[in-house]
Amino acid sequence: MRGAESVIGILAHVDAGKTTLTEAVLYRTGAIRRFGRVDKKDSHFDSHELERSRGITIFSKQNPFTIGEKRFTLVDTPGHVDFSAEMERTLRILDYAVLVIDGISGIQSHTETIWNLLSEYGVPAFVFVNKTDRDGFKKSSLMESLKSRLSSVCIDFTQEKDAFDEEISMTNEEMLEAFIEGNADQNFVKNEIAKAVLQRMVFPCFFGSALQDTGVDKLLEALEKYTVCKEYPDEFSGKIYKILHDNQGNRVSFIKLTGGKLSVKTAIGNEKIDTIKIYSGEKTEAVNEAVAGSVCAVTGLYSVSAGETIDLNGVSDNSVPELKPLLSAEVIICDGTDLHTAYRKLSIIGEELPELSVHISSYAENEQIQIRVMGKIQLEILKEIVKERFGTDISFGPCRILYKETIAKPVMGYGHYEPLRHYAETQLRIEPAERNSGITIENECSLEVLDSNFQNLVLTHIGEKEHVGILTGSPLTDVKIILTAGRSHLKHTEGGDFREATYRAIRQGLEKAENILLEPYYSFTLRVPINSMGKAISDIQRLCGEFEPPEMTETEAIIKGIGPVSEFMNYPEEVVSYTSGKGFISMRENGYRPCHNAEEIIKNIGYEKERDLENPSSSVFCSHGAGFEVKWYDVDNMRHIK
């Protein structure tokens, strides 16, 4: 079935004029009656007081509009890097994107990150170069930058016809042949361009000023001519891209329908759709049905999360985001609110912003709430949101790099749990895995050794929590955990017994392993004037980075490499300073590698594994009707599995 509409996202580096272009598009197409402005704090989408006071988009929003006979839903996304996870969640539902670029500042670091994500999600893109009315704008140099840094098939759709025909004809063989033979009529060219745009073989570029409402008409004309509604299967499916709680406290799930249709009272797994609404900014319209290709918001779903794909059976898939927080912080409660009450409130926001990974950490009998964040601005906004929605005053401890841990060689781990009238023993093999692969779970246990229901319990317990290492208490990663054996008791084994045995087996294995501390790295592209190249190379070495031989142009040196986030996170400001604004660095999270200063970090964190009561490495055995603790180093001698 053909979709009812196309979903278009407008994306940009902060301050490129994204929200202003959004206003212009909606105003031009009649979707809104008044052209709002960010500086006057009356823009249509930035309706939240926090957005208006700070002049930035924080929450993604949507609004339908039409151009001629074509229907679209426009999605406005945050531009600030601290809210890039919110932006990325919308990429999964986009049919097309409009990338806004500041005509004066040009392509900035976050612009390249967005461009790479569009490529990875396979989203066709149009480019709108904004602020071309400002002094200093040079179209030729900007176009050259687009071709060299984004794609060689970024094509100026506003240039003279002859030059345009020559350039567009080179994008595919059919078009070239038609131009050579004189068969390139308008309809043929339009259809071929639409096909090329859809296949990401052409990126149409437009120029103008959203604030002055110039050049926007050309962009809208192109959206009408060169977009096509996708074909969708008849069976229902959808992508959850956003969760929020409305003013009445209802949990609202935003869905892009990728198949069939959705009606009120439709059963999704064990849950049922109560209402379906179409959002236009802050306004809503209740409908009885939504069809493939459209975006809607529903109530009645309580077990789905942003990033998941659903069908009539429930959740069918869960995507892993490319952009992940690299910082963590402790939540400090300032008004006497009970910790667990504060945790419940933060968990509601955690459903809306899953990257926060809100959790309670217990260490040495002290509990604290920990979250993960993209940056300090996100913390400032979060503090204000919690105060506004729940009346709770919070602050945060220092932002810390989110380290991880792994092991160097395979090791066996044993966990025994046998207080009076309980019994379970688990044997696991823990092996190092490929870097940035996370935790993989496998089963090599024979049914003759342990019943399948107990085996499934062990496998569930391995995957149900975030296990931590023994160096710093940081999350365990890049390991394969294999169930090799286990033992149960006919009368005394209960489900929770294997949870205890499994957790202790993992921890006991880590105690015997060669442990490695990992830290997050950036990959970077550094562009500086040639006379600053020596300074740049010296800086990279000082910051413990690695780099490839520089590429040289007539005016600049381009240096690509990798470096620790802890050293490079504040380096962009240095680049701007020592190059007087002529150089810049684009950086992107590039996974984890062994920590360059592990001893120093381990000492500074000061983690005492024996005091981590949530993660014991000892086992519990039974003798003379009483349970007693056995330290990890003696468990191998006392285990029952041989």
XYZ file of C-alpha atoms in Angstrom:
642
model
C 0.000 0.000 0.000
C 1.177 3.546 -0.713
C 1.782 5.746 2.334
C -0.530 8.651 3.025
C 2.295 11.143 3.434
C 6.035 11.658 3.769
C 7.771 12.519 7.037
C 10.409 15.254 6.753
C 12.856 16.228 9.470
C 14.642 19.562 9.674
C 18.082 19.179 11.221
C 21.018 21.462 11.877
C 23.905 22.462 14.077
C 22.665 24.838 16.777
C 22.090 28.460 15.653
C 21.973 27.615 11.945
C 18.385 28.891 11.733
C 16.574 25.561 11.793
C 13.586 26.723 13.833
C 13.233 29.859 11.704
C 13.173 27.738 8.534
C 10.574 25.491 10.161
C 8.404 28.549 10.860
C 8.828 29.718 7.257
C 7.852 26.325 5.806
C 4.722 26.039 7.969
C 3.749 29.667 7.327
C 4.310 29.412 3.577
C 2.198 26.252 3.330
C -0.625 27.646 5.451
C -0.098 25.272 8.351
C 0.288 28.229 10.742
C -1.183 31.711 10.462
C 1.653 33.720 11.975
C 5.413 33.662 11.363
C 6.962 33.349 14.829
C 10.555 34.224 15.675
C 13.073 32.687 18.041
C 14.387 36.080 19.169
C 10.848 37.235 20.007
C 10.174 33.954 21.848
C 6.983 33.260 19.930
C 7.982 30.501 17.497
C 5.373 27.810 16.846
C 7.458 24.771 17.812
C 9.655 26.156 20.605
C 6.611 26.534 22.850
C 8.136 25.280 26.093
C 9.307 28.065 28.420
C 12.777 26.487 28.660
C 13.124 26.583 24.860
C 11.979 30.167 24.625
C 14.173 31.396 27.459
C 17.278 29.731 26.036
C 16.488 30.169 22.345
C 17.150 26.517 21.501
C 15.047 23.511 20.553
C 15.064 20.855 23.279
C 12.116 18.606 22.406
C 11.251 17.217 18.975
C 7.806 18.219 17.691
C 5.730 17.579 14.592
C 3.177 19.348 12.391
C 1.348 18.273 9.215
C 1.426 20.484 6.118
C 0.622 20.176 2.423
C 2.250 21.384 -0.777
C -0.141 21.113 -3.689
C -1.493 17.561 -3.612
C 1.278 16.187 -1.418
C 0.938 15.737 2.334
C 3.855 15.873 4.744
C 4.551 15.727 8.456
C 7.362 18.054 9.457
C 9.467 17.046 12.464
C 11.554 19.713 14.173
C 14.541 18.336 16.097
C 17.039 19.734 18.632
C 20.195 21.254 17.185
C 22.352 21.403 20.323
C 24.746 18.470 20.606
C 23.612 17.784 24.199
C 20.188 16.825 22.839
C 21.441 14.893 19.826
C 20.003 11.615 21.171
C 16.516 13.164 20.824
C 17.441 14.153 17.271
C 18.719 10.675 16.423
C 15.498 9.013 17.591
C 13.609 10.918 14.886
C 15.974 9.766 12.124
C 14.455 6.273 12.231
C 11.081 7.631 11.094
C 12.179 10.112 8.410
C 11.437 9.673 4.727
C 13.450 12.800 3.891
C 15.558 15.357 5.737
C 16.372 19.020 5.229
C 19.833 19.818 6.551
C 20.179 23.513 7.397
C 23.646 25.060 7.174
C 24.687 28.490 8.383
C 25.891 30.329 5.282
C 28.440 32.306 7.317
C 29.755 29.687 9.770
C 29.556 26.939 7.147
C 29.762 23.238 7.943
C 30.372 22.809 11.660
C 31.340 19.791 13.743
C 27.806 18.687 14.606
C 26.777 19.208 10.968
C 29.124 16.413 9.929
C 27.822 14.184 12.726
C 24.262 14.700 11.475
C 25.348 14.043 7.892
C 27.006 10.776 8.866
C 23.911 9.685 10.784
C 21.712 10.468 7.780
C 23.982 8.221 5.749
C 23.854 5.395 8.285
C 20.055 5.574 8.521
C 19.765 5.877 4.723
C 17.734 9.112 4.814
C 17.561 11.123 1.539
C 18.466 14.754 2.159
C 17.949 18.256 0.842
C 20.329 21.042 1.902
C 19.237 24.593 2.709
C 22.049 27.107 3.150
C 20.652 29.810 5.409
C 21.605 33.418 6.235
C 22.842 34.144 2.708
C 21.794 37.771 3.185
C 24.584 38.320 5.711
C 27.880 40.044 4.892
C 30.645 37.568 4.178
C 28.544 34.889 2.472
C 30.282 33.405 -0.573
C 28.183 30.912 -2.503
C 31.040 29.425 -4.522
C 33.216 28.622 -1.514
C 30.229 27.251 0.434
C 29.278 25.012 -2.499
C 32.872 23.801 -2.738
C 32.800 22.977 0.968
C 29.564 21.008 0.583
C 31.033 18.924 -2.216
C 34.349 18.247 -0.487
C 33.112 17.631 3.045
C 29.624 16.197 2.631
C 29.208 14.701 -0.848
C 30.382 15.331 -4.380
C 26.755 14.973 -5.525
C 25.585 18.003 -3.547
C 24.170 19.964 -6.489
C 23.134 23.610 -6.595
C 19.506 23.533 -7.794
C 19.452 27.330 -8.087
C 22.252 27.710 -10.662
C 21.823 28.639 -14.338
C 19.895 26.044 -16.367
C 22.725 25.046 -18.686
C 25.143 24.500 -15.809
C 22.458 22.606 -13.871
C 21.599 20.351 -16.823
C 25.253 19.521 -17.336
C 25.788 18.657 -13.671
C 22.554 16.715 -13.132
C 23.061 14.683 -16.315
C 26.236 13.213 -14.844
C 24.444 11.661 -11.856
C 23.235 8.518 -13.656
C 23.555 6.824 -17.038
C 19.863 7.074 -17.980
C 19.865 10.817 -17.458
C 23.150 11.296 -19.343
C 21.897 9.259 -22.294
C 18.611 11.213 -22.392
C 20.445 14.548 -22.436
C 22.840 13.397 -25.158
C 20.000 12.120 -27.347
C 17.791 15.142 -26.666
C 15.082 13.122 -24.905
C 15.408 14.836 -21.534
C 11.930 16.368 -21.310
C 10.799 18.018 -18.082
C 8.734 15.088 -16.817
C 11.539 12.593 -17.441
C 14.104 14.782 -15.670
C 11.758 15.360 -12.722
C 11.138 11.620 -12.264
C 14.813 10.736 -12.622
C 15.828 13.402 -10.099
C 13.174 12.156 -7.658
C 14.536 8.631 -8.055
C 18.126 9.832 -7.578
C 17.194 11.829 -4.462
C 15.403 8.817 -2.973
C 18.461 6.631 -3.616
C 20.792 9.275 -2.107
C 22.547 9.712 -5.446
C 21.751 13.450 -5.494
C 21.480 16.001 -2.672
C 19.638 19.117 -3.904
C 21.029 22.356 -2.440
C 19.174 25.643 -1.997
C 20.167 29.083 -0.743
C 18.282 31.794 1.060
C 17.354 33.490 4.299
C 14.618 31.855 6.358
C 14.237 35.007 8.457
C 13.735 37.170 5.362
C 11.602 34.430 3.748
C 13.825 34.239 0.671
C 14.733 30.990 -1.074
C 12.122 29.046 0.927
C 9.772 28.902 -2.070
C 12.458 27.121 -4.130
C 12.905 24.531 -1.367
C 9.149 23.910 -1.108
C 8.883 23.577 -4.868
C 11.627 20.939 -4.785
C 9.937 19.030 -1.941
C 6.783 18.842 -4.034
C 8.556 17.803 -7.253
C 11.274 15.474 -6.014
C 9.736 13.474 -3.153
C 7.687 10.295 -3.479
C 5.415 8.517 -0.988
C 6.831 5.120 -0.073
C 5.152 1.754 -0.533
C 4.302 -0.075 2.703
C 3.146 -3.625 3.506
C -0.498 -4.259 4.400
C 0.243 -5.733 7.833
C 0.517 -3.293 10.737
C 3.947 -2.277 11.999
C 5.315 0.904 13.494
C 8.371 2.580 14.976
C 8.200 4.170 18.421
C 10.347 7.279 18.301
C 9.237 9.264 21.324
C 7.576 8.859 24.723
C 6.135 11.703 26.762
C 3.646 12.245 29.575
C 0.904 14.780 28.934
C -0.510 17.301 31.398
C -2.890 14.671 32.785
C -0.034 12.244 33.393
C -0.990 9.929 30.517
C 1.863 8.049 28.874
C 1.866 9.004 25.195
C 3.745 6.947 22.584
C 4.601 8.570 19.236
C 4.565 6.152 16.309
C 5.515 6.293 12.650
C 3.320 3.675 10.936
C 5.449 1.543 8.612
C 2.693 -0.850 7.549
C -1.067 -1.322 7.517
C -3.269 0.831 9.697
C -3.896 1.420 13.402
C -7.335 1.890 14.962
C -8.592 2.722 18.428
C -8.983 -0.482 20.498
C -6.402 -2.341 18.369
C -4.534 -4.885 20.526
C -0.736 -4.586 20.503
C 0.552 -7.644 22.324
C -1.177 -7.631 25.716
C -2.079 -3.939 25.541
C -4.763 -1.986 23.716
C -4.785 1.400 21.965
C -7.037 3.781 23.915
C -6.735 6.963 21.852
C -5.024 8.130 18.657
C -4.098 11.770 18.197
C -2.412 13.833 15.502
C -0.165 16.552 16.925
C 0.221 19.973 15.303
C 2.749 21.623 17.570
C 0.992 21.744 20.945
C -2.486 21.212 19.464
C -3.984 17.746 19.070
C -6.759 16.214 16.998
C -8.325 12.911 18.034
C -8.816 10.414 15.194
C -10.149 6.866 15.028
C -7.535 5.547 12.631
C -4.040 6.226 11.280
C -2.546 4.698 8.128
C 0.912 3.691 6.912
C 3.325 6.557 6.375
C 1.706 8.809 8.958
C 2.854 9.890 12.409
C 0.477 9.667 15.353
C 0.473 9.630 19.149
C -1.339 6.921 21.099
C -2.236 6.137 24.694
C -2.610 2.643 26.129
C 0.934 1.364 25.527
C 2.952 1.060 28.741
C 5.646 -1.494 27.912
C 7.137 0.051 24.758
C 10.212 2.277 24.633
C 11.585 4.854 22.220
C 13.611 3.121 19.514
C 11.499 -0.030 19.410
C 9.635 -1.463 16.431
C 6.200 -2.925 17.127
C 3.606 -5.093 15.389
C 0.354 -6.676 16.524
C 2.298 -9.149 18.669
C 4.082 -6.385 20.571
C 7.722 -5.332 20.413
C 9.568 -6.926 17.483
C 12.876 -5.079 17.464
C 14.910 -2.546 19.418
C 17.440 -0.352 17.639
C 20.760 0.600 19.210
C 21.483 4.348 18.968
C 24.685 5.559 17.361
C 25.055 8.516 19.740
C 25.601 7.437 23.328
C 26.290 9.449 26.490
C 29.943 9.457 27.503
C 29.468 11.238 30.827
C 27.828 10.249 34.103
C 26.763 12.299 37.113
C 25.310 11.763 40.559
C 21.900 13.304 41.255
C 21.973 15.374 44.450
C 18.593 15.922 46.137
C 18.475 19.445 47.580
C 15.052 19.696 49.231
C 14.851 16.647 51.470
C 12.817 14.530 49.058
C 13.222 10.816 49.774
C 15.766 9.200 47.419
C 13.362 6.547 46.141
C 10.640 9.143 45.556
C 13.107 11.246 43.571
C 14.145 8.128 41.660
C 10.538 7.396 40.653
C 10.145 10.942 39.355
C 13.402 10.809 37.420
C 12.422 7.400 36.010
C 9.391 9.018 34.357
C 11.739 11.424 32.586
C 14.028 8.462 31.899
C 11.214 6.880 29.857
C 11.145 10.006 27.709
C 14.939 10.321 27.552
C 16.195 6.705 27.699
C 19.808 7.774 27.167
C 19.800 9.032 30.785
C 19.800 5.411 32.023
C 18.509 6.502 35.452
C 19.500 3.980 38.131
C 20.186 3.653 41.844
C 23.712 2.607 42.722
C 24.487 1.078 46.116
C 28.031 1.244 47.358
C 29.236 0.730 50.901
C 25.629 0.850 52.134
C 25.159 4.300 50.567
C 22.584 4.645 47.789
C 22.768 7.324 45.114
C 20.964 8.058 41.872
C 23.215 8.024 38.823
C 22.406 9.240 35.316
C 24.248 9.394 32.009
C 24.308 12.602 30.025
C 25.504 14.066 26.754
C 26.763 17.309 28.328
C 26.426 20.034 30.943
C 23.644 21.933 29.153
C 21.491 18.811 29.322
C 22.014 18.731 33.099
C 20.921 22.354 33.424
C 17.760 21.654 31.447
C 17.057 18.457 33.391
C 17.277 20.336 36.686
C 14.671 22.838 35.487
C 12.379 20.125 34.101
C 12.352 18.197 37.394
C 11.560 21.401 39.299
C 8.794 22.399 36.887
C 7.084 19.016 36.619
C 7.539 17.566 40.084
C 8.454 20.499 42.323
C 11.669 18.740 43.365
C 14.965 20.599 43.681
C 17.980 18.656 42.456
C 21.536 19.399 41.440
C 24.331 17.213 40.133
C 27.783 16.111 41.111
C 30.691 16.658 38.726
C 30.341 15.198 35.225
C 32.637 12.199 34.945
C 33.795 10.231 31.959
C 31.842 6.979 31.660
C 34.558 4.321 31.807
C 34.025 0.628 31.127
C 35.904 -2.564 31.945
C 36.737 -5.824 30.189
C 39.145 -8.753 30.522
C 42.224 -9.882 28.615
C 41.964 -13.692 28.755
C 39.258 -16.370 29.272
C 38.424 -17.273 32.842
C 36.000 -19.584 34.676
C 33.596 -18.160 37.224
C 31.720 -20.109 39.899
C 28.830 -18.985 42.042
C 27.342 -21.086 44.845
C 24.270 -20.041 46.821
C 23.188 -22.369 49.638
C 21.750 -20.755 52.730
C 19.420 -23.070 54.622
C 16.711 -24.537 52.312
C 18.119 -22.873 49.186
C 20.477 -24.275 46.584
C 21.953 -23.241 43.237
C 25.383 -23.401 41.640
C 26.384 -21.804 38.350
C 29.515 -22.289 36.259
C 30.306 -19.697 33.587
C 33.144 -19.130 31.160
C 33.922 -15.469 30.547
C 35.895 -14.674 27.399
C 37.168 -11.413 25.925
C 35.190 -10.392 22.833
C 35.639 -7.897 20.014
C 36.041 -4.310 21.104
C 32.737 -2.404 21.322
C 30.663 -5.593 21.036
C 29.041 -5.293 24.466
C 28.077 -8.495 26.299
C 27.201 -11.642 24.354
C 25.447 -14.544 26.095
C 25.806 -18.179 25.008
C 24.843 -21.591 26.340
C 26.960 -24.744 26.251
C 25.290 -26.492 29.181
C 23.950 -30.013 28.647
C 20.364 -30.823 29.624
C 21.774 -33.854 31.434
C 23.578 -31.448 33.761
C 20.886 -28.823 34.349
C 17.189 -28.664 33.410
C 16.253 -26.283 30.624
C 14.080 -24.090 32.875
C 17.021 -23.454 35.197
C 19.325 -22.878 32.226
C 16.913 -20.231 30.933
C 16.887 -18.621 34.367
C 20.671 -18.336 34.370
C 20.729 -16.852 30.854
C 18.031 -14.349 31.871
C 19.959 -13.331 34.982
C 23.139 -12.777 32.971
C 21.334 -10.304 30.718
C 18.953 -8.633 33.154
C 21.367 -6.205 34.815
C 24.422 -4.139 34.065
C 27.369 -6.012 35.548
C 30.309 -3.948 36.741
C 34.038 -4.564 36.826
C 36.296 -4.729 39.852
C 38.762 -1.948 38.955
C 36.456 1.064 39.160
C 32.955 -0.397 39.387
C 32.373 0.654 35.759
C 30.101 -1.330 33.415
C 31.462 -4.625 32.109
C 31.646 -4.852 28.316
C 33.255 -6.642 25.375
C 32.944 -10.109 26.883
C 31.208 -13.336 25.997
C 29.571 -15.047 28.973
C 28.894 -18.745 28.413
C 26.854 -21.014 30.663
C 28.793 -24.282 30.867
C 27.237 -26.086 33.865
C 24.977 -25.715 36.862
C 23.417 -27.636 39.715
C 20.040 -27.495 41.409
C 18.301 -29.305 44.264
C 15.079 -31.232 43.766
C 13.387 -29.667 46.813
C 15.260 -26.534 47.790
C 16.018 -24.661 44.551
C 13.955 -21.542 43.877
C 14.209 -19.096 40.981
C 15.970 -16.413 42.977
C 18.691 -18.862 43.985
C 20.083 -18.931 40.460
C 20.070 -15.150 40.346
C 22.396 -15.084 43.354
C 24.576 -17.881 42.001
C 24.849 -16.288 38.556
C 25.773 -12.821 39.789
C 28.391 -14.294 42.123
C 29.821 -16.483 39.344
C 30.414 -13.465 37.096
C 32.028 -11.531 39.905
C 34.196 -14.461 41.001
C 35.429 -14.861 37.436
C 36.379 -11.195 37.260
C 38.328 -11.522 40.512
C 40.537 -14.137 38.827
C 40.814 -12.333 35.486
C 43.296 -9.885 34.033
C 41.066 -6.812 34.017
C 41.375 -3.872 31.613
C 39.993 -0.350 32.078
C 38.472 1.128 28.907
C 37.764 4.757 28.074
C 35.711 6.360 25.275
C 37.487 7.728 22.212
C 36.606 10.273 19.574
C 37.477 10.010 15.929
C 38.248 13.503 14.684
C 38.908 15.547 11.587
C 40.947 18.654 12.348
C 41.155 21.436 9.760
C 43.625 24.248 10.404
C 45.494 26.830 8.319
C 48.823 25.472 7.080
C 50.794 27.750 9.404
C 48.982 26.157 12.381
C 49.762 22.558 11.411
C 52.775 22.228 13.710
C 50.770 23.460 16.686
C 47.934 21.045 15.816
C 50.238 18.012 15.621
C 51.912 18.975 18.884
C 48.489 19.280 20.542
C 47.333 15.879 19.309
C 50.446 14.249 20.752
C 50.015 16.155 24.020
C 46.422 14.937 24.242
C 47.490 11.295 23.709
C 45.861 11.106 20.282
C 46.858 9.173 17.187
C 46.692 10.593 13.670
C 47.233 9.810 10.012
C 49.622 11.788 7.782
C 48.045 15.221 7.165
C 46.284 15.958 3.877
C 47.283 19.294 2.400
C 45.358 21.779 0.291
C 46.524 25.208 -0.827
C 45.290 26.844 2.359
C 44.757 24.225 5.058
C 45.977 21.014 6.634
C 43.445 18.256 7.263
C 44.396 15.845 10.039
C 42.340 12.749 10.860
C 42.820 10.596 13.925
C 41.479 9.313 17.228
C 41.900 10.473 20.808
C 40.544 9.978 24.340
C 37.328 11.857 25.099
C 38.773 12.887 28.464
C 41.581 14.804 26.732
C 39.783 16.070 23.613
C 36.359 17.088 24.951
C 37.375 20.742 25.467
C 39.790 20.946 22.539
C 37.359 22.527 19.988
C 37.522 25.821 21.914
C 41.334 25.713 21.787
C 41.288 25.197 18.009
C 39.039 28.210 17.475
C 41.309 30.275 19.722
C 44.739 29.498 18.230
C 43.495 29.686 14.622
C 41.525 32.920 15.222
C 38.365 31.147 14.124
C 39.806 29.817 10.852
C 40.203 26.219 12.036
C 37.859 23.740 13.627
C 37.634 20.121 14.651
C 34.705 17.746 14.146
C 34.590 14.843 16.593
C 32.470 11.751 16.857
C 32.216 9.023 19.467
C 34.338 6.128 18.254
C 33.882 3.382 20.818
C 36.102 2.317 23.707
C 39.799 1.491 23.885
C 42.224 0.692 26.746
C 42.547 3.695 29.022
C 45.689 5.743 28.383
C 46.131 6.603 32.082
C 44.452 3.635 33.754
C 46.481 3.666 36.993
C 45.704 7.324 37.611
C 41.972 6.872 36.944
C 41.688 3.754 39.099
C 43.375 5.591 41.952
C 41.222 8.712 41.558
C 37.951 6.790 41.460
C 38.983 4.831 44.534
C 36.542 1.975 44.054
C 36.703 -0.582 46.874
C 35.265 -3.795 45.486
C 34.829 -5.409 48.911
C 32.452 -2.620 49.930
C 30.234 -3.024 46.868
C 27.431 -4.922 48.580
C 25.389 -5.135 45.366
C 28.075 -7.174 43.630
C 29.545 -9.811 45.966
C 32.198 -12.183 44.646
C 31.884 -14.580 47.574
C 29.615 -17.625 47.666
C 27.336 -19.011 50.351
C 27.719 -22.657 51.371
C 25.844 -24.646 54.017
C 27.221 -26.679 56.902
C 25.421 -28.138 59.918
C 22.159 -26.437 58.984
C 23.599 -22.934 58.599
C 24.890 -20.913 55.688
C 28.375 -19.402 55.753
C 30.303 -17.119 53.423
C 33.270 -18.349 51.387
C 35.590 -15.767 49.820
C 36.061 -15.866 46.054
C 39.582 -17.273 46.239
C 38.374 -20.391 48.123
C 35.258 -21.076 46.039
C 37.113 -23.142 43.402
C 38.157 -25.641 46.069
C 34.657 -26.003 47.531
C 32.429 -25.921 44.432
C 30.216 -28.941 43.789
C 30.575 -28.901 40.011
C 33.834 -30.614 39.124
